[in-house]
Coordinates of C-alpha atoms in Angstrom, one line a residue:
Chain A
M1 CA -19.7 25.1 96.0
M2 CA -21.6 21.9 95.1
A3 CA -21.4 19.0 97.7
E4 CA -18.8 15.6 96.8
H5 CA -21.8 13.8 95.9
T6 CA -23.8 16.2 93.6
V7 CA -20.3 17.2 92.0
K8 CA -20.1 13.4 91.1
A9 CA -23.6 13.6 90.1
F10 CA -23.4 16.3 88.0
D11 CA -20.1 14.6 86.2
E12 CA -22.6 11.4 85.4
D13 CA -24.8 14.0 84.0
I14 CA -22.5 16.0 81.5
T15 CA -20.9 12.6 80.9
R16 CA -24.7 11.4 80.3
L17 CA -25.0 14.3 77.9
R18 CA -22.0 14.6 76.1
G19 CA -22.6 10.4 74.7
L20 CA -26.1 11.3 73.9
I21 CA -24.5 14.2 71.3
A22 CA -21.4 11.8 70.3
E23 CA -24.3 9.5 69.4
M24 CA -26.3 12.4 67.4
G25 CA -23.1 13.5 65.6
G26 CA -22.5 9.7 64.6
L27 CA -26.2 9.7 63.1
A28 CA -26.2 13.2 61.4
E29 CA -22.8 11.8 59.9
L30 CA -23.8 8.7 58.7
A31 CA -26.9 10.7 57.0
V32 CA -25.1 12.7 55.4
Q33 CA -22.7 9.9 54.0
Q34 CA -25.5 7.9 52.9
A35 CA -27.9 10.2 51.7
M36 CA -24.8 11.5 49.6
Q37 CA -24.8 7.4 48.3
A38 CA -28.8 7.4 47.5
L39 CA -28.6 10.0 45.5
V40 CA -25.6 9.4 43.4
T41 CA -26.5 5.3 42.8
G42 CA -30.6 6.1 42.7
D43 CA -30.7 3.5 45.3
E44 CA -34.6 4.8 46.6
A45 CA -34.2 2.4 49.7
L46 CA -31.4 3.8 51.3
A47 CA -33.0 7.7 50.9
A48 CA -35.9 5.6 52.5
E49 CA -33.8 4.9 55.2
V50 CA -31.9 8.1 56.0
V51 CA -35.5 10.2 55.7
A52 CA -36.8 7.6 58.3
R53 CA -33.9 7.2 60.6
D54 CA -33.9 11.0 60.8
K55 CA -36.8 11.0 63.4
K56 CA -34.3 9.3 66.2
L57 CA -32.6 12.6 65.6
D58 CA -34.8 14.7 66.6
A59 CA -36.0 12.2 69.6
L60 CA -32.6 12.4 70.8
E61 CA -32.7 16.3 70.5
M62 CA -35.7 16.2 72.6
E63 CA -33.6 14.0 74.9
V64 CA -30.6 16.0 75.1
D65 CA -33.0 19.4 75.9
A66 CA -35.2 17.2 78.6
M67 CA -32.1 16.3 80.5
A68 CA -30.5 19.6 80.6
V69 CA -33.6 21.4 81.7
R70 CA -33.6 18.3 84.3
V71 CA -29.6 19.7 85.6
L72 CA -30.2 23.1 85.4
A73 CA -32.9 22.8 87.5
L74 CA -31.7 20.0 89.8
R75 CA -27.9 21.2 90.4
A76 CA -27.9 24.9 89.0
P77 CA -24.3 24.7 87.8
M78 CA -22.3 27.6 87.4
A79 CA -19.9 29.5 85.4
D80 CA -17.6 26.2 83.1
D81 CA -20.8 24.3 84.1
L82 CA -23.5 26.2 83.1
R83 CA -21.8 26.8 79.9
E84 CA -21.4 23.3 79.2
I85 CA -25.1 22.9 79.8
I86 CA -25.6 25.6 77.4
A87 CA -23.5 24.0 74.8
A88 CA -24.9 20.6 74.3
L89 CA -28.1 22.3 74.3
K90 CA -26.9 24.6 71.2
I91 CA -24.9 21.9 69.8
A92 CA -28.0 19.0 70.4
S93 CA -30.0 21.7 67.9
V94 CA -27.2 22.3 65.2
I95 CA -26.8 18.6 64.8
E96 CA -30.3 17.9 64.2
R97 CA -30.6 20.5 61.9
I98 CA -27.3 18.8 59.7
G99 CA -29.9 15.8 59.7
D100 CA -32.1 17.7 57.9
Y101 CA -30.1 18.6 55.5
A102 CA -29.3 15.1 55.0
K103 CA -32.6 14.2 54.7
N104 CA -33.2 16.9 51.8
I105 CA -30.4 15.6 50.4
A106 CA -32.0 11.7 50.4
K107 CA -35.9 13.2 49.5
R108 CA -34.2 14.5 46.2
A109 CA -32.2 11.2 45.3
P110 CA -35.9 9.5 43.6
N111 CA -35.8 13.1 41.3
I112 CA -32.4 12.6 39.4
E113 CA -33.4 11.0 35.6
G114 CA -30.6 9.7 33.9
R115 CA -28.6 9.5 36.5
N116 CA -25.9 6.9 34.7
R117 CA -25.2 9.9 32.2
F118 CA -25.7 12.9 34.3
E119 CA -22.3 14.5 34.4
P120 CA -23.3 16.9 37.1
L121 CA -23.8 14.5 39.9
T122 CA -20.0 14.0 39.5
L123 CA -19.6 17.4 41.0
L124 CA -20.9 17.0 44.6
P125 CA -19.2 14.0 45.5
A126 CA -16.1 15.4 47.1
M127 CA -18.1 18.8 48.6
A128 CA -20.1 16.3 50.6
E129 CA -17.0 15.0 51.9
L130 CA -15.2 17.5 53.0
G131 CA -19.2 19.0 54.9
A132 CA -18.8 15.4 56.4
E133 CA -14.9 15.7 57.7
M134 CA -16.0 19.1 59.6
V135 CA -18.9 17.9 60.8
H136 CA -16.8 14.8 62.3
D137 CA -13.4 17.4 63.3
V138 CA -15.9 19.4 65.4
L139 CA -17.2 17.1 67.1
T140 CA -14.0 14.9 68.1
A141 CA -12.9 19.0 69.1
Y142 CA -16.3 19.3 71.3
A143 CA -15.2 15.6 72.9
A144 CA -12.1 16.9 74.0
R145 CA -12.9 20.6 74.6
D146 CA -10.1 21.9 71.9
P147 CA -11.2 25.1 70.7
I148 CA -7.8 24.5 68.0
T149 CA -9.2 22.6 66.0
A150 CA -12.8 24.0 66.7
R151 CA -11.3 26.9 65.3
E152 CA -9.4 25.5 62.3
V153 CA -13.1 23.3 61.5
I154 CA -14.3 27.3 61.3
E155 CA -11.4 28.4 58.9
R156 CA -12.1 25.8 57.0
D157 CA -15.8 26.8 55.7
R158 CA -14.4 29.1 53.4
K159 CA -13.3 25.5 51.3
V160 CA -17.2 24.6 50.9
D161 CA -17.9 28.2 50.2
A162 CA -15.7 28.0 47.5
F163 CA -17.1 24.7 46.2
Y164 CA -20.7 25.9 46.3
D165 CA -20.4 28.5 44.2
S166 CA -18.0 26.7 41.6
I167 CA -20.8 24.0 41.9
F168 CA -23.6 26.4 41.4
R169 CA -22.0 28.4 38.2
N170 CA -21.4 25.1 36.6
L171 CA -24.5 23.9 37.1
V172 CA -26.1 27.1 35.9
S173 CA -24.0 26.4 32.6
Y174 CA -24.9 22.8 32.3
M175 CA -28.6 23.8 32.3
V176 CA -28.4 26.7 29.6
E177 CA -26.4 23.8 27.6
N178 CA -28.8 20.9 28.2
P179 CA -32.4 22.3 29.0
A180 CA -33.9 18.7 28.6
T181 CA -32.1 18.3 32.1
I182 CA -33.3 21.3 33.8
S183 CA -35.1 19.7 36.7
S184 CA -33.0 17.3 37.6
A185 CA -30.1 20.0 37.7
A186 CA -32.3 22.1 40.1
E187 CA -32.5 19.0 41.8
L188 CA -28.7 19.3 42.6
L189 CA -28.8 23.3 42.5
F190 CA -30.6 22.4 46.1
V191 CA -28.2 19.4 47.5
A192 CA -25.0 22.2 46.6
R193 CA -26.6 24.3 49.0
N194 CA -27.6 21.9 51.7
L195 CA -24.4 20.5 52.0
E196 CA -22.7 24.6 52.0
R197 CA -25.1 24.7 55.1
I198 CA -24.0 21.6 56.6
G199 CA -20.5 23.7 56.2
D200 CA -21.8 26.6 58.0
Q201 CA -23.4 24.6 60.8
A202 CA -20.2 22.5 61.8
T203 CA -19.0 26.3 61.7
N204 CA -21.5 26.9 64.2
V205 CA -20.6 23.9 66.5
G206 CA -17.2 24.9 66.2
E207 CA -18.3 28.5 67.5
V208 CA -20.1 26.9 70.3
V209 CA -16.7 24.8 71.5
H210 CA -14.9 27.8 71.8
F211 CA -17.6 29.4 74.1
M212 CA -17.9 25.9 75.6
V213 CA -14.2 26.0 76.9
L214 CA -12.7 29.7 76.6
G215 CA -16.3 31.9 77.6
T216 CA -15.7 34.0 74.6
Y217 CA -16.7 33.5 70.5
P218 CA -13.9 33.6 68.3
T219 CA -14.4 36.8 66.8
D220 CA -11.4 37.3 64.5
I221 CA -12.5 34.9 61.6
E222 CA -12.7 36.2 58.3
R223 CA -15.7 34.1 57.0
Chain B
M1 CA -39.3 29.5 96.6
M2 CA -37.2 32.2 95.8
A3 CA -37.8 35.4 98.1
E4 CA -39.5 38.1 97.0
H5 CA -36.9 40.8 96.4
T6 CA -35.3 38.0 93.7
V7 CA -38.9 36.7 92.6
K8 CA -39.3 40.5 91.4
A9 CA -35.7 40.6 90.1
F10 CA -36.7 37.6 87.9
D11 CA -39.7 39.2 86.6
E12 CA -37.4 42.3 85.2
D13 CA -35.2 39.9 83.7
I14 CA -38.0 37.7 81.7
T15 CA -39.3 41.4 81.0
R16 CA -36.4 42.2 79.2
L17 CA -35.6 39.2 77.4
R18 CA -39.2 38.9 76.5
G19 CA -38.3 42.7 75.1
L20 CA -35.2 41.4 73.3
I21 CA -36.9 38.7 71.3
A22 CA -39.6 41.2 70.5
E23 CA -37.4 43.8 69.3
M24 CA -35.2 40.4 67.1
G25 CA -38.7 39.6 65.6
G26 CA -39.7 43.2 64.5
L27 CA -35.9 43.4 62.9
A28 CA -36.9 39.9 61.2
E29 CA -39.8 40.7 59.6
L30 CA -38.9 43.7 58.2
A31 CA -35.5 42.4 56.8
V32 CA -38.2 40.0 55.1
Q33 CA -40.2 42.7 53.8
Q34 CA -37.4 44.5 53.1
A35 CA -35.5 41.7 50.9
M36 CA -38.5 41.3 49.1
Q37 CA -38.9 44.5 47.8
A38 CA -35.4 44.7 47.2
L39 CA -35.4 41.8 45.1
V40 CA -39.0 42.8 43.1
T41 CA -37.7 46.4 42.5
G42 CA -34.1 45.7 42.2
D43 CA -33.2 48.7 45.1
E44 CA -29.8 47.5 45.7
A45 CA -29.1 50.6 48.5
L46 CA -32.5 48.5 50.2
A47 CA -30.6 45.3 49.7
A48 CA -27.0 46.2 51.1
E49 CA -29.1 48.0 54.2
V50 CA -30.7 44.4 54.6
V51 CA -27.9 42.8 54.6
A52 CA -25.5 45.2 56.7
R53 CA -28.7 45.2 59.4
D54 CA -28.6 41.6 59.8
K55 CA -25.7 41.9 62.2
K56 CA -28.0 43.4 64.9
L57 CA -29.9 40.1 65.1
D58 CA -26.6 38.3 65.4
A59 CA -25.6 40.7 68.5
L60 CA -29.7 40.4 70.4
E61 CA -29.0 36.5 70.0
M62 CA -25.6 37.2 71.8
E63 CA -27.3 39.7 74.2
V64 CA -30.2 37.4 75.1
D65 CA -27.6 34.5 75.5
A66 CA -25.8 36.3 77.7
M67 CA -28.8 37.0 79.5
A68 CA -30.1 34.0 79.6
V69 CA -26.9 32.3 81.1
R70 CA -27.0 35.4 83.6
V71 CA -30.0 34.5 84.7
L72 CA -29.8 30.9 85.2
A73 CA -26.8 31.6 87.1
L74 CA -27.9 33.7 89.4
R75 CA -32.1 32.9 89.9
A76 CA -31.4 29.1 89.2
P77 CA -34.9 28.8 88.1
M78 CA -37.2 25.8 88.1
A79 CA -40.0 24.8 86.4
D80 CA -42.2 27.2 84.6
D81 CA -39.8 30.1 85.2
L82 CA -37.1 27.7 83.6
R83 CA -38.7 26.5 80.7
E84 CA -39.8 30.0 80.3
I85 CA -35.7 31.1 79.7
I86 CA -35.2 27.8 77.5
A87 CA -37.3 29.3 75.4
A88 CA -35.9 32.8 75.3
L89 CA -32.8 30.5 74.4
K90 CA -34.3 28.7 71.5
I91 CA -36.8 31.8 69.8
A92 CA -33.3 33.8 69.7
S93 CA -31.4 31.4 67.6
V94 CA -34.5 31.0 65.4
I95 CA -35.0 34.3 64.7
E96 CA -31.3 35.2 64.1
R97 CA -31.9 32.5 61.6
I98 CA -34.9 33.9 60.1
G99 CA -32.7 36.9 59.8
D100 CA -30.2 35.1 58.0
Y101 CA -33.1 33.8 55.4
A102 CA -34.0 37.3 54.6
K103 CA -30.2 38.3 54.3
N104 CA -29.6 35.6 52.2
I105 CA -32.9 36.9 49.6
A106 CA -31.6 40.3 49.8
K107 CA -28.2 39.2 48.6
R108 CA -29.6 37.9 45.6
A109 CA -31.5 40.8 44.1
P110 CA -28.7 42.1 42.3
N111 CA -28.6 38.8 40.8
I112 CA -31.6 39.3 38.5
E113 CA -31.3 40.7 35.1
G114 CA -34.2 41.8 33.0
R115 CA -36.8 42.2 35.9
N116 CA -39.2 44.4 34.1
R117 CA -39.8 41.6 31.8
F118 CA -39.4 38.6 34.3
E119 CA -42.7 37.0 34.9
P120 CA -41.6 34.8 37.3
L121 CA -41.0 37.6 40.0
T122 CA -44.6 37.9 40.1
L123 CA -45.0 34.5 41.8
L124 CA -43.1 34.8 45.2
P125 CA -44.4 38.7 47.2
A126 CA -47.7 36.4 48.1
M127 CA -45.6 33.4 49.1
A128 CA -43.5 36.3 51.6
E129 CA -46.1 37.4 53.5
L130 CA -47.7 34.5 54.5
G131 CA -44.1 33.6 55.5
A132 CA -43.7 37.2 57.2
E133 CA -47.3 36.8 58.8
M134 CA -46.5 33.3 60.1
V135 CA -43.3 35.4 61.9
H136 CA -45.7 38.1 63.0
D137 CA -48.3 35.8 64.9
V138 CA -46.2 33.3 66.0
L139 CA -44.0 36.0 68.0
T140 CA -47.4 37.8 68.8
A141 CA -48.6 34.2 70.6
Y142 CA -44.6 34.3 72.2
A143 CA -46.1 37.1 74.1
A144 CA -49.2 36.6 75.3
R145 CA -48.0 32.9 76.1
D146 CA -50.8 31.5 73.7
P147 CA -50.3 28.0 73.0
I148 CA -53.7 28.3 70.5
T149 CA -52.8 30.7 68.3
A150 CA -49.2 29.0 68.3
R151 CA -50.5 25.6 67.2
E152 CA -52.4 27.8 64.3
V153 CA -49.4 29.3 62.8
I154 CA -47.9 25.8 63.0
E155 CA -50.6 24.1 61.3
R156 CA -50.9 27.3 58.4
D157 CA -46.9 26.0 57.6
R158 CA -48.7 23.5 54.6
K159 CA -50.1 26.8 52.9
V160 CA -46.3 27.9 52.5
D161 CA -45.0 24.2 51.6
A162 CA -47.7 24.3 48.9
F163 CA -46.8 27.3 47.6
Y164 CA -43.3 26.2 47.4
D165 CA -44.0 22.6 46.2
S166 CA -46.5 24.9 42.7
I167 CA -43.2 27.9 42.9
F168 CA -40.8 25.8 42.0
R169 CA -42.1 23.1 39.4
N170 CA -43.7 26.5 37.8
L171 CA -39.7 27.9 37.7
V172 CA -38.5 24.9 36.4
S173 CA -41.4 24.9 33.3
Y174 CA -40.7 28.6 32.6
M175 CA -36.5 27.5 32.9
V176 CA -37.1 25.0 30.3
E177 CA -39.3 27.4 27.9
N178 CA -36.6 30.1 28.4
P179 CA -33.2 29.0 28.5
A180 CA -31.7 32.5 28.3
T181 CA -32.7 33.6 32.0
I182 CA -32.3 30.3 33.6
S183 CA -29.7 32.1 35.8
S184 CA -31.7 34.4 37.4
A185 CA -34.5 31.7 37.6
A186 CA -32.7 29.3 39.7
E187 CA -31.4 32.8 41.8
L188 CA -35.8 32.4 42.4
L189 CA -35.8 28.7 43.3
F190 CA -33.5 29.7 46.5
V191 CA -35.5 32.8 47.0
A192 CA -38.7 30.7 47.3
R193 CA -36.5 27.6 49.2
N194 CA -36.1 30.6 51.8
L195 CA -39.6 31.7 52.5
E196 CA -40.4 28.2 52.9
R197 CA -37.8 27.5 55.3
I198 CA -38.9 31.0 57.1
G199 CA -42.3 29.0 57.5
D200 CA -40.6 26.2 58.9
Q201 CA -38.8 28.7 61.6
A202 CA -42.0 30.0 62.4
T203 CA -42.7 26.4 63.0
N204 CA -40.5 25.7 65.2
V205 CA -40.9 29.2 67.8
G206 CA -44.9 27.8 67.8
E207 CA -43.4 24.7 69.2
V208 CA -41.0 26.5 71.3
V209 CA -44.2 28.5 72.7
H210 CA -46.1 25.3 73.5
F211 CA -43.6 23.7 75.5
M212 CA -43.2 27.2 77.0
V213 CA -46.5 27.3 78.4
L214 CA -47.7 23.6 78.6
G215 CA -44.2 21.9 78.9
T216 CA -44.5 19.5 76.3
Y217 CA -44.6 19.5 72.6
P218 CA -47.3 19.3 70.3
T219 CA -46.6 16.1 68.8
D220 CA -50.6 15.9 67.0
I221 CA -50.5 18.0 64.4
E222 CA -49.9 16.7 60.3
R223 CA -46.6 18.3 59.2

């Protein structure tokens, strides 16, 4: 058993790690929202801001990694505490990837031509909102150590997948009917795919939260 | 300092972890090659085999995770040894993702229509080969603890990115000229993107190898 002052120091470390992850989550959620706004409105300055701010997420991931390694080395935690540190490592890398998807979406903003008359753009915001909500809710589940909400988020991923399939079919039909807009529609195919991957990543976080709290990965969910 | 029998047990653990990662790497490389073969030839049985075999990669990743957690808990390794365990955790999750990209490519195989007359299919195998080589070489660098080769693989990612840009432009032009094939060409856009991501993942492994051996991430490489 750890001595009392070690336990206190460990608790402080965990609190700091959780704070870093909450900061990462907030940045990732904002990145998804602003990337979509830049895409829909064509605001290139906002798109550039999203791309530039992604470096902050990369730096925070490295900070989580460094801190987790230090805690493992200094305190050699066991059982629940060890799972907590492993979970922080995994969740940080997943959030960093969500930031990458948002950055990819923002980078496509300047490539949409004639966006005011480009109907397919209207298909994506609802899908993006669903994805951003999953990210938000699964990080709330992480903060609250709540495996029930984590599972609920995992189950929600099916809706994002169904959204993606429908948007894919829609975009391809649109391309066939409007060959002049193929290049812009191809950009939106990738945006839809990035949003679908954001849902997958929220699902991954949900699985890690389940593992962190209960020690097992959820296995009986249809995906 | 660890007692002699603990050092020996730790070395055995590391050898086992490295063996699991080598097994994962071999499966991922095979998956990329067979997925491309299924895509190009339309061999749906092979595509289904790639998809089914991906579960093995998922299981191996969980085995690496479980073993790494056990080693951290039992042996509380420090410095180099701790970095070795963290590297195994990270690399396992990256290889699992490479397997997912291969699975995604395999799933698209049945969706290519009239493949014998579909020129764009000829653009992709060279790009896939470059990606599979990066995966192979970076895992050799991991096995040999060789940061020089790791850096060299990281630098090679620029070629994959250039390939991707050129294929994207080619496919969009092809769609404009051949609207009847848009649906198949859209599938290939995603395949090209998956291959580009495989290059990114090999790069991520290269960074982890650098970190594992030298304790720092490479920072001065233009990407």
